[in-house]
PDB file of C-alpha atoms in Angstrom:
ATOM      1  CA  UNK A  20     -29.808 -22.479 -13.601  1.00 50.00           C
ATOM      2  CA  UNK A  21     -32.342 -19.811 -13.220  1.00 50.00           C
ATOM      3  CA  UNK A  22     -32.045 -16.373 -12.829  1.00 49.00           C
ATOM      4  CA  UNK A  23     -33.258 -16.514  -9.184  1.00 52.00           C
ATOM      5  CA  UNK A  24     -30.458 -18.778  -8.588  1.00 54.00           C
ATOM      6  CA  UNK A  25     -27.542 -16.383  -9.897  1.00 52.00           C
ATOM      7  CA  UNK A  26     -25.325 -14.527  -7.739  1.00 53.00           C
ATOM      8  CA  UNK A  27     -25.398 -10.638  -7.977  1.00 54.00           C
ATOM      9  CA  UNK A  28     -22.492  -9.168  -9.930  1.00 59.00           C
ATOM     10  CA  UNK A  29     -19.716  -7.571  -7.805  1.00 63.00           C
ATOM     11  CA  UNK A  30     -19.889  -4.165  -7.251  1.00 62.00           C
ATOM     12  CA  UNK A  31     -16.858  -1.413  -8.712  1.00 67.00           C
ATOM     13  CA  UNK A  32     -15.760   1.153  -6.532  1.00 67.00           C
ATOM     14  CA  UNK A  33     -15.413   4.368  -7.697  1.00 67.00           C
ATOM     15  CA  UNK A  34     -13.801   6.588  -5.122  1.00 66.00           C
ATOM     16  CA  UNK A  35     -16.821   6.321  -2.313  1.00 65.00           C
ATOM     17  CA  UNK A  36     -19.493   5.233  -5.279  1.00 64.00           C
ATOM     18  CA  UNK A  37     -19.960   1.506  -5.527  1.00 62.00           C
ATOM     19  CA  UNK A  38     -21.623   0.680  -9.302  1.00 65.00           C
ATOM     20  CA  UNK A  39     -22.750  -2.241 -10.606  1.00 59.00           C
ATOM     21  CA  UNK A  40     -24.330  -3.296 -13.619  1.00 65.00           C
ATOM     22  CA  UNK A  41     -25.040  -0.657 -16.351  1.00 59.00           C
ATOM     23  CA  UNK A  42     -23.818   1.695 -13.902  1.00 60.00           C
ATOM     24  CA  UNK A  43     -20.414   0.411 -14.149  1.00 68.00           C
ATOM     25  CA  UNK A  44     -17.502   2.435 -16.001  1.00 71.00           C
ATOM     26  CA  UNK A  45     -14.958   1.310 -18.634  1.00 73.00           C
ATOM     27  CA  UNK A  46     -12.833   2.956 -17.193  1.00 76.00           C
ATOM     28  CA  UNK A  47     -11.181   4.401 -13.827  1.00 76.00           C
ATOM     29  CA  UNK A  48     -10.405   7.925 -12.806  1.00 74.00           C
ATOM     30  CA  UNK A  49      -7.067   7.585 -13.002  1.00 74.00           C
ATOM     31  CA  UNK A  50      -7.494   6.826 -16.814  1.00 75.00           C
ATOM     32  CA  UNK A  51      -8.892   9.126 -17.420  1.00 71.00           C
ATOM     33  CA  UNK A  52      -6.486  11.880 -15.758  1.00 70.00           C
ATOM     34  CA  UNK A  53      -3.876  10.302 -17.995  1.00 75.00           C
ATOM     35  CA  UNK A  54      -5.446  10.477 -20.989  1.00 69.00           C
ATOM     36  CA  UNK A  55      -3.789  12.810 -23.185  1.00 62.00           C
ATOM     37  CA  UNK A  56      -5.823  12.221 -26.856  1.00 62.00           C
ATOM     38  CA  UNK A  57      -9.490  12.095 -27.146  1.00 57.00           C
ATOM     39  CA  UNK A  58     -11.801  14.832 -27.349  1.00 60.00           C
ATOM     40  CA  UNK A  59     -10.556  18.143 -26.512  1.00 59.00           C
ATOM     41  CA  UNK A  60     -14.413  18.537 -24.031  1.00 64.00           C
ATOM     42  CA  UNK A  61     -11.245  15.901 -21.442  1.00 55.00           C
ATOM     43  CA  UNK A  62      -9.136  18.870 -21.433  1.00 54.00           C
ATOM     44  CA  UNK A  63     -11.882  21.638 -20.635  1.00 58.00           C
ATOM     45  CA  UNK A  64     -12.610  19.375 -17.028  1.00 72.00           C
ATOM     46  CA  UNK A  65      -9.006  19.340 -15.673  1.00 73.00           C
ATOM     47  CA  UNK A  66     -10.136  22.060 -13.474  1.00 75.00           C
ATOM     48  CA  UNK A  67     -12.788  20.612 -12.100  1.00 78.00           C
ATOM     49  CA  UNK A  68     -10.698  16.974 -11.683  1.00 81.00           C
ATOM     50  CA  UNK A  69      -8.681  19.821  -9.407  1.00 86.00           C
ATOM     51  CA  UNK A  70     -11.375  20.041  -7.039  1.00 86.00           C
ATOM     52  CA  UNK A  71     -12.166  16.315  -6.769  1.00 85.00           C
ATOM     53  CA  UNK A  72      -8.664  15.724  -5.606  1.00 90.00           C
ATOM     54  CA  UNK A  73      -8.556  18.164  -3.431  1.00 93.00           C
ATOM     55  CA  UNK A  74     -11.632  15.981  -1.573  1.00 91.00           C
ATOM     56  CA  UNK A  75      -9.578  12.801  -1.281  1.00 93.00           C
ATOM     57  CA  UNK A  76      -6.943  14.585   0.364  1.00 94.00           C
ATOM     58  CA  UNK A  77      -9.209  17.049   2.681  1.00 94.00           C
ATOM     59  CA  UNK A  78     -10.772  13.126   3.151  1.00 92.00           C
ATOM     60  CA  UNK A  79      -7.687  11.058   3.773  1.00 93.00           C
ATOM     61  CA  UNK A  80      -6.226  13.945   6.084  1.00 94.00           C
ATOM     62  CA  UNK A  81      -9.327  14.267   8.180  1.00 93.00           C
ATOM     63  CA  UNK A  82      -9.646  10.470   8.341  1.00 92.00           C
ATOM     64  CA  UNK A  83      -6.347   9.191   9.255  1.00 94.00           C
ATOM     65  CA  UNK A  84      -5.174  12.698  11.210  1.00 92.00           C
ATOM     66  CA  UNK A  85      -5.736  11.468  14.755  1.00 91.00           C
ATOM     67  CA  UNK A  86      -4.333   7.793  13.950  1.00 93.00           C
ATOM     68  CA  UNK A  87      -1.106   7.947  16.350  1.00 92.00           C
ATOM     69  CA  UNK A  88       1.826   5.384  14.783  1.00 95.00           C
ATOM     70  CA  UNK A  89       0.925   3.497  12.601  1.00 97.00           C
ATOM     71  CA  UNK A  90       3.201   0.997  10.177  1.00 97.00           C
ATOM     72  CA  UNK A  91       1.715  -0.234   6.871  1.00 97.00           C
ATOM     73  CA  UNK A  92       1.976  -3.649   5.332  1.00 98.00           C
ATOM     74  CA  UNK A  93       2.214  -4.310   1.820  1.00 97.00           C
ATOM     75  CA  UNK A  94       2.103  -7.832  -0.018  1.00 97.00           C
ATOM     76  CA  UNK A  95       0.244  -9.712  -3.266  1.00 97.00           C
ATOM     77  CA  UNK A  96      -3.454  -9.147  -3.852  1.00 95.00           C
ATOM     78  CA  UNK A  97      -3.184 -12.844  -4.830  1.00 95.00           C
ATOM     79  CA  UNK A  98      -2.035 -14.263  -1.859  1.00 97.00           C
ATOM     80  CA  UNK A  99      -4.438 -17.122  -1.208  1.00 97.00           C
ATOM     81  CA  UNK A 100      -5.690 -17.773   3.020  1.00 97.00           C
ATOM     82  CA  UNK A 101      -3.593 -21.132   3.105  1.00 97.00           C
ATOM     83  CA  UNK A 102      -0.501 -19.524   2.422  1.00 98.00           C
ATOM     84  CA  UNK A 103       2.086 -19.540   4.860  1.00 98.00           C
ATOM     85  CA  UNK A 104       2.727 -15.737   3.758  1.00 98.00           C
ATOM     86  CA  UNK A 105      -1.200 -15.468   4.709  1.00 98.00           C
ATOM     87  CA  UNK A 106      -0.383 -16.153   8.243  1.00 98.00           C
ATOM     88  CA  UNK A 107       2.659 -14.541   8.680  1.00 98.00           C
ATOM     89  CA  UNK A 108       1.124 -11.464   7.357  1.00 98.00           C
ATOM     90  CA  UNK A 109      -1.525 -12.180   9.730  1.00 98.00           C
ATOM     91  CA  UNK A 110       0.326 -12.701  12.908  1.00 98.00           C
ATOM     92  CA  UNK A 111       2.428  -9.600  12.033  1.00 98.00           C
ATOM     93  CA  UNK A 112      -0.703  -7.468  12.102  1.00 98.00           C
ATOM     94  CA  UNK A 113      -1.495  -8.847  15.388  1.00 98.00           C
ATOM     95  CA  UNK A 114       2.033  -7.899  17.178  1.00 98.00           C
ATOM     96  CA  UNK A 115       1.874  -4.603  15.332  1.00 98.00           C
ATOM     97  CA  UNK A 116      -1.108  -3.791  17.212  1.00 97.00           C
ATOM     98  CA  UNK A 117       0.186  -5.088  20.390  1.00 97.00           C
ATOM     99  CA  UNK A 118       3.339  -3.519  20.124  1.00 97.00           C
ATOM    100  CA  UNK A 119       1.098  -0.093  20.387  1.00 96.00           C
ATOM    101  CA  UNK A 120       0.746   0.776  16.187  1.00 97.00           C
ATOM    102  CA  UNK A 121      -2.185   1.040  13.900  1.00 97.00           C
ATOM    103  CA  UNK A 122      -2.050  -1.451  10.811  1.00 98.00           C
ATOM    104  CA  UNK A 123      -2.507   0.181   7.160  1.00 98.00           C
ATOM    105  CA  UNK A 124      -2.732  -1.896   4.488  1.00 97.00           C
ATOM    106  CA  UNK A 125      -4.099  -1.145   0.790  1.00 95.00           C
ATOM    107  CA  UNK A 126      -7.387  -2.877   2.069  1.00 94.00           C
ATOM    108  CA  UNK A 127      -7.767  -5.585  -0.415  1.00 94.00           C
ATOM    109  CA  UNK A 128      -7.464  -8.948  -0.417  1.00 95.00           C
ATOM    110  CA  UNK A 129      -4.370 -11.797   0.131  1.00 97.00           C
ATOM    111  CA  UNK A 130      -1.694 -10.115   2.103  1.00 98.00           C
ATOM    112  CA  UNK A 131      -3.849  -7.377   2.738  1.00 97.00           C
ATOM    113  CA  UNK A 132      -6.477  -8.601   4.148  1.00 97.00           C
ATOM    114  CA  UNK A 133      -4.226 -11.303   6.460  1.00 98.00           C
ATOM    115  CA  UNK A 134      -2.529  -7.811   8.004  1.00 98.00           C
ATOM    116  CA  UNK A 135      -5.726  -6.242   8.508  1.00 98.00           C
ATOM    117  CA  UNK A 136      -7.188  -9.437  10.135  1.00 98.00           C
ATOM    118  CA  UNK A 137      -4.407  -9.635  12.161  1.00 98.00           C
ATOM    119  CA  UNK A 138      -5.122  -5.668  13.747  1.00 97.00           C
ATOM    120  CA  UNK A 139      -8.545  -7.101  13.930  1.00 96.00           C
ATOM    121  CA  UNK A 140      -7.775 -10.059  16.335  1.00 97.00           C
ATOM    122  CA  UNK A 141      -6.288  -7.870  19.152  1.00 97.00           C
ATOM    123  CA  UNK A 142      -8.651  -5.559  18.546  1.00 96.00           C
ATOM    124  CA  UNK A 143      -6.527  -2.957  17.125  1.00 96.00           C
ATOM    125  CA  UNK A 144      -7.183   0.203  14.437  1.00 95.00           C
ATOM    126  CA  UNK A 145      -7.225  -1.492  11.148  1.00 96.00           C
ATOM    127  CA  UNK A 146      -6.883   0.915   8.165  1.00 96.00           C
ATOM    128  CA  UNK A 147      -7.496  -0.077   4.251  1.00 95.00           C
ATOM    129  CA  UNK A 148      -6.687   2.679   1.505  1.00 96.00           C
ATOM    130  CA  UNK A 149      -8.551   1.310  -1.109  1.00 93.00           C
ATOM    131  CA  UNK A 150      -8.090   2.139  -4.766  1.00 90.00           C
ATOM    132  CA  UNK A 151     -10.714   2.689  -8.054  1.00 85.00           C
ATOM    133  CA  UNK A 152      -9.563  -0.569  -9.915  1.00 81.00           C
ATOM    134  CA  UNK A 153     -11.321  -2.539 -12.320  1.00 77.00           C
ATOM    135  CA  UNK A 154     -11.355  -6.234 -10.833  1.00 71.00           C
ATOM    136  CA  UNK A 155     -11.542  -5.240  -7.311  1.00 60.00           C
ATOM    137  CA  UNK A 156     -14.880  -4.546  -5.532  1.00 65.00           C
ATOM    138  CA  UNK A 157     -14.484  -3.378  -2.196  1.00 83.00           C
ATOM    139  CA  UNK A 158     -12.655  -3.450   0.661  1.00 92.00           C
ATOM    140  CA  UNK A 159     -11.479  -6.517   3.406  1.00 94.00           C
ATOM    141  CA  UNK A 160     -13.891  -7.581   5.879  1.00 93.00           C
ATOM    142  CA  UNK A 161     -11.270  -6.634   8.265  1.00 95.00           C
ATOM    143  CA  UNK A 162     -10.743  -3.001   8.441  1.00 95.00           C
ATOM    144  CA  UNK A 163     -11.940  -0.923  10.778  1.00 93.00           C
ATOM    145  CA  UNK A 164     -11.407   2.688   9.201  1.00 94.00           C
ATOM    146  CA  UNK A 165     -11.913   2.764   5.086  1.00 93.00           C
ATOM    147  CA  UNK A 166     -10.963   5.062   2.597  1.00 93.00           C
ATOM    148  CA  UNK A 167     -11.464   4.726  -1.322  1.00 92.00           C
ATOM    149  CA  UNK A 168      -9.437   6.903  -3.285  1.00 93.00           C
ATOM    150  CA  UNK A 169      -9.946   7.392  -7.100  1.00 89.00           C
ATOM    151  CA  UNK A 170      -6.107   8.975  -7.520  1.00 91.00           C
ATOM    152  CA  UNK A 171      -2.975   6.606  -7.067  1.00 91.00           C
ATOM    153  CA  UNK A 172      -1.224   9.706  -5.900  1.00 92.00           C
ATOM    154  CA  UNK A 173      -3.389  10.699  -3.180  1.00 94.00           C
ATOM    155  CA  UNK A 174      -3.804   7.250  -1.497  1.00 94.00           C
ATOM    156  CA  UNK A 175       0.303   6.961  -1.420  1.00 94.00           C
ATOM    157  CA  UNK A 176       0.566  10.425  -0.259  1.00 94.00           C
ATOM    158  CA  UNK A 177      -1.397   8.924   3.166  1.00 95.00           C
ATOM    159  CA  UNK A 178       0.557   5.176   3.028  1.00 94.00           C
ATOM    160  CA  UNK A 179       3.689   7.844   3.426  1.00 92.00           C
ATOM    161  CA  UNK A 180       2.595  10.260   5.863  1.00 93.00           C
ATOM    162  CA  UNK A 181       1.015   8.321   8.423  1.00 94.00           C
ATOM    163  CA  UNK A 182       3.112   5.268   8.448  1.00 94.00           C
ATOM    164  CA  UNK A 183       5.825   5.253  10.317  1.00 93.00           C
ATOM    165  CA  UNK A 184       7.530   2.224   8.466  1.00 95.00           C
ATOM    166  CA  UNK A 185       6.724  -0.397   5.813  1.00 96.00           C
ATOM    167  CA  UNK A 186       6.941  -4.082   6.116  1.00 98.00           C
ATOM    168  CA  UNK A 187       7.035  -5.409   2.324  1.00 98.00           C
ATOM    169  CA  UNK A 188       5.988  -9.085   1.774  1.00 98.00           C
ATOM    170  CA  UNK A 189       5.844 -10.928  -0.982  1.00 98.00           C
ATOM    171  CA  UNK A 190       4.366  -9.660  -4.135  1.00 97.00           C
ATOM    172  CA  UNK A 191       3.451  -7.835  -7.627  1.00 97.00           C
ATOM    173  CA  UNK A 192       4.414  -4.446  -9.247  1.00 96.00           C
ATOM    174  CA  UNK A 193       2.105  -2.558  -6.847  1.00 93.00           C
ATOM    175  CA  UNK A 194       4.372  -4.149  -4.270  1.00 96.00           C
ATOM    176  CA  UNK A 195       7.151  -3.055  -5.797  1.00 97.00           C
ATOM    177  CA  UNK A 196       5.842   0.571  -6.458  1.00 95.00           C
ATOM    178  CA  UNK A 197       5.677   0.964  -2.679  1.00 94.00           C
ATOM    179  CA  UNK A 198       9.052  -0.540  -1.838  1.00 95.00           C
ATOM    180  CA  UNK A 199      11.117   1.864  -4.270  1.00 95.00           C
ATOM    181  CA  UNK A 200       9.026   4.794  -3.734  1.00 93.00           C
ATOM    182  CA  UNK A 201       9.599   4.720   0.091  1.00 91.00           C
ATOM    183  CA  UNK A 202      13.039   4.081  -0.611  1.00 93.00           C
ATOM    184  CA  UNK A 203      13.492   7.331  -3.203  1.00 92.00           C
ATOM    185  CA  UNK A 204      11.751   9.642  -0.806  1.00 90.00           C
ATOM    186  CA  UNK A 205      14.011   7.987   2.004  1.00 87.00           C
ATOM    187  CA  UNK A 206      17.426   8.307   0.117  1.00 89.00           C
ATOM    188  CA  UNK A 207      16.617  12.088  -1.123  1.00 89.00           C
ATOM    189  CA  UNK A 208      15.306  13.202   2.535  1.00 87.00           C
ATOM    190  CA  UNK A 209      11.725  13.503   1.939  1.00 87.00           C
ATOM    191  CA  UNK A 210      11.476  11.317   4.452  1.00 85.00           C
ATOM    192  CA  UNK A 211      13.481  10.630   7.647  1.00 78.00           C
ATOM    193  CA  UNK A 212      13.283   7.959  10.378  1.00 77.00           C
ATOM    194  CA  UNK A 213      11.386   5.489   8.215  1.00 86.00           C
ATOM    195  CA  UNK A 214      12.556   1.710   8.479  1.00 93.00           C
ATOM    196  CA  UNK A 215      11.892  -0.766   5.591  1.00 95.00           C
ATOM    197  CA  UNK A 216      11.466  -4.493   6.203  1.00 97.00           C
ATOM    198  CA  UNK A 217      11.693  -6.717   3.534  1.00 98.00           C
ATOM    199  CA  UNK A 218       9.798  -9.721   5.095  1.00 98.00           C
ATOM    200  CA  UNK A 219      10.493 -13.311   3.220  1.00 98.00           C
ATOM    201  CA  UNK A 220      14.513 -13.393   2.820  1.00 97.00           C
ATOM    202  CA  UNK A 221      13.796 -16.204  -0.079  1.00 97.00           C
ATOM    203  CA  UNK A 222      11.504 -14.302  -1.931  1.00 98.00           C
ATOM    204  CA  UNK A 223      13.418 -10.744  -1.887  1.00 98.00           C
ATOM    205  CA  UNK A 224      17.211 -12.410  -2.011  1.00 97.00           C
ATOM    206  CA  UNK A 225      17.345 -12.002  -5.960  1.00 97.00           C
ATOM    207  CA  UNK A 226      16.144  -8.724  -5.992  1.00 97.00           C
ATOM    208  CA  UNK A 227      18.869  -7.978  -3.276  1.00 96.00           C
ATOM    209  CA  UNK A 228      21.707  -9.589  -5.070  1.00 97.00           C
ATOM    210  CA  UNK A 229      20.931  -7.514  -8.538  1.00 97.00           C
ATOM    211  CA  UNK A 230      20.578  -4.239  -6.393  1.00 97.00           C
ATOM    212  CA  UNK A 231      24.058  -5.069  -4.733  1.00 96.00           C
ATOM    213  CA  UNK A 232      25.490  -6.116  -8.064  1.00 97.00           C
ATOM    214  CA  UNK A 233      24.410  -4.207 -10.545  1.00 97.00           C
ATOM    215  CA  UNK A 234      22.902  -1.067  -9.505  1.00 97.00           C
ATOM    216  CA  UNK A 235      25.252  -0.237  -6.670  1.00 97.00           C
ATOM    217  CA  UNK A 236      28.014  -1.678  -8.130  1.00 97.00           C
ATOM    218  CA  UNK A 237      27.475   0.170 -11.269  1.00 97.00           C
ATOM    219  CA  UNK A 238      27.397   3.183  -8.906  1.00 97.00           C
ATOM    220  CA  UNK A 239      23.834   4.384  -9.414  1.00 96.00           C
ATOM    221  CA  UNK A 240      23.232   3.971  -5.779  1.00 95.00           C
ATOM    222  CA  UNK A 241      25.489   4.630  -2.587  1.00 94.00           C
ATOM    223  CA  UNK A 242      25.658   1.583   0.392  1.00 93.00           C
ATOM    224  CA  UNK A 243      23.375   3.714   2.614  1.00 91.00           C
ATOM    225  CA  UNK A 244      20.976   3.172   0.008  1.00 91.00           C
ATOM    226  CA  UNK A 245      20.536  -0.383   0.713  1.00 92.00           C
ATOM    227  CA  UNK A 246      21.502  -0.049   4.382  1.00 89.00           C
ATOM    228  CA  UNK A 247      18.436   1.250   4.770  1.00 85.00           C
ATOM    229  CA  UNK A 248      16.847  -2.172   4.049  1.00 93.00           C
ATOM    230  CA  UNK A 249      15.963  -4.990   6.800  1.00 95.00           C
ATOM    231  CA  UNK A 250      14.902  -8.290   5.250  1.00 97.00           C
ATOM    232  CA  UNK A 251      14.197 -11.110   7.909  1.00 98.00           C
ATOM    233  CA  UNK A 252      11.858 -14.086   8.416  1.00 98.00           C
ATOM    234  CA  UNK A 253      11.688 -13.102  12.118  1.00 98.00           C
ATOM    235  CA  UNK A 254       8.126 -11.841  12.974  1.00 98.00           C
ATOM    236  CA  UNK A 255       9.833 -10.344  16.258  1.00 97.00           C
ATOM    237  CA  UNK A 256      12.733  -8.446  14.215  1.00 97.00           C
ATOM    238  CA  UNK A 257      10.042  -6.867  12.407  1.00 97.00           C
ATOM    239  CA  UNK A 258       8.702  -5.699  15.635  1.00 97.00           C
ATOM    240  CA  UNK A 259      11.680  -4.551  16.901  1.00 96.00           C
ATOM    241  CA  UNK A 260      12.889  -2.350  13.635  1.00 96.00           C
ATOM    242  CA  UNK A 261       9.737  -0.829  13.695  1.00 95.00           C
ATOM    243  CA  UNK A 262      10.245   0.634  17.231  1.00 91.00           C
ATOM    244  CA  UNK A 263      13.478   1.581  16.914  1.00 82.00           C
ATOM    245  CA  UNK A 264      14.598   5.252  16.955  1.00 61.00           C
ATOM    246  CA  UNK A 265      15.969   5.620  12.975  1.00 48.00           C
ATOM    247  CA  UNK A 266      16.688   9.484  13.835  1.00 47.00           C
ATOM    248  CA  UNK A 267      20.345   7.931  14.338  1.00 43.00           C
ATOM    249  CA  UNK A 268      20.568   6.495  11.029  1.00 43.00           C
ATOM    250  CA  UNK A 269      20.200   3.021   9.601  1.00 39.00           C
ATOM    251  CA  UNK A 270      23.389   1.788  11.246  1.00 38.00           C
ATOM    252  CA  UNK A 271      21.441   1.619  14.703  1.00 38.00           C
ATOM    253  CA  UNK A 272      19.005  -0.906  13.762  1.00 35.00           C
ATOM    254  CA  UNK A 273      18.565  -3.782  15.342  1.00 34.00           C
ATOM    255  CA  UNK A 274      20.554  -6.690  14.455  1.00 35.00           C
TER     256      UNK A 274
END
């Protein structure tokens, strides 16, 4: 093979930066916030790493501020396009959009990008938060308004405020991370009228039966906690829980 006959490298996106080649870093943003050893020049920036938050939240805020409802999907990065999750994903994007609701997803691909392709069939607004990470390049064919954010925190902060639900499919510890965080900011009132569907009643039963089990049995959580929850294989139920009016409480959702 020649070097004419090589592909080009994928890019890394860095907040709104895309580097490749020796431009690319070892590590992300988010690292490097963390960091607490190393030389003490790390600690002398904090106030300037201030400042460049501050601009992915004036960003995300002026971006997303005149979105109207919105639900976001989450699901595995690794979810491949033959996937029956990959369809269901997709077709739920679709009646999201015609049930009147913007589609936010993380903006990457597998479950991701099946949600945003979905918005995109009926021609619907089709958001991707996108993250600084390491082995992902860029963001979905698919959406329609794009945002890279260097800071976990930030890009949750706008999954949260301008969704108003989650649908959780299948997938990973980001997954995850959404799920329980929704449901903490839920169950201490952070957050009000927010429905969670848990879509793929195979996939999330186990998780369900240890939560019912173990953690409210052992009394760590109350059964409000996991009333709160909706898992279904119905495409149309997800719908539905999505436009119904939660300011009653979990006990009025659809059945």
């Amino acid at each position: 093979m020649t070097d004419d006959d090589r592909s080009p490298e994928p890019g890394q996106q860095a907040g709104p930066v895309t580097r490749s080649g020796r431009s690319r870093l070892e590590t992300t943003t988010d690292q490097r916030l963390l960091e607490s050893r190393g030389p003490a020049d790390w600690v002398h920036t904090d106030p300037w790493r201030v400042l460049r938050i501050q601009a992915e939240f004036v960003e995300g805020f002026g971006a997303l501020a005149e979105l109207g409802l919105a639900v976001s999907v989450f699901g595995s990065a690794r979810t491949p396009p033959d996937h029956p999750m990959y369809a269901a994903a997709r077709q739920i994007g679709r009646r999201l959009v015609e049930a009147g609701f913007a589609v936010i997803t993380g903006g990457g691909p597998g479950i991701m990008e099946a949600a945003n392709r979905g918005a995109a069939d009926a021609d619907g607004v089709s958001v991707g938060l996108g993250i600084e990470l390491p082995f992902e390049s860029k963001l979905n064919d698919w959406v329609s308004l794009g945002i890279n954010f260097r800071y976990f925190f930030a890009r949750k902060t706008m999954f949260v405020k301008y969704s108003q639900g989650f649908v959780v499919m299948p997938g990973g510890f980001g997954t995850f991370d959404e799920l329980f965080e929704a449901l903490t900011l839920a169950q201490t009132r952070k957050v009000t009228n927010f429905p969670v569907v848990l879509f793929g009643t195979q996939y999330w039963s186990g998780l369900l039966a240890w939560l019912r089990e173990q953690v409210l049995g052992g009394g760590y959580i109350a059964p409000i906690d996991l009333d709160r929850l909706v898992v279904t294989d119905d495409i149309e139920r997800v719908i539905a829980t999505m436009n119904t009016d939660w300011d009653e409480g979990p006990a009025e959702r659809p059945e």
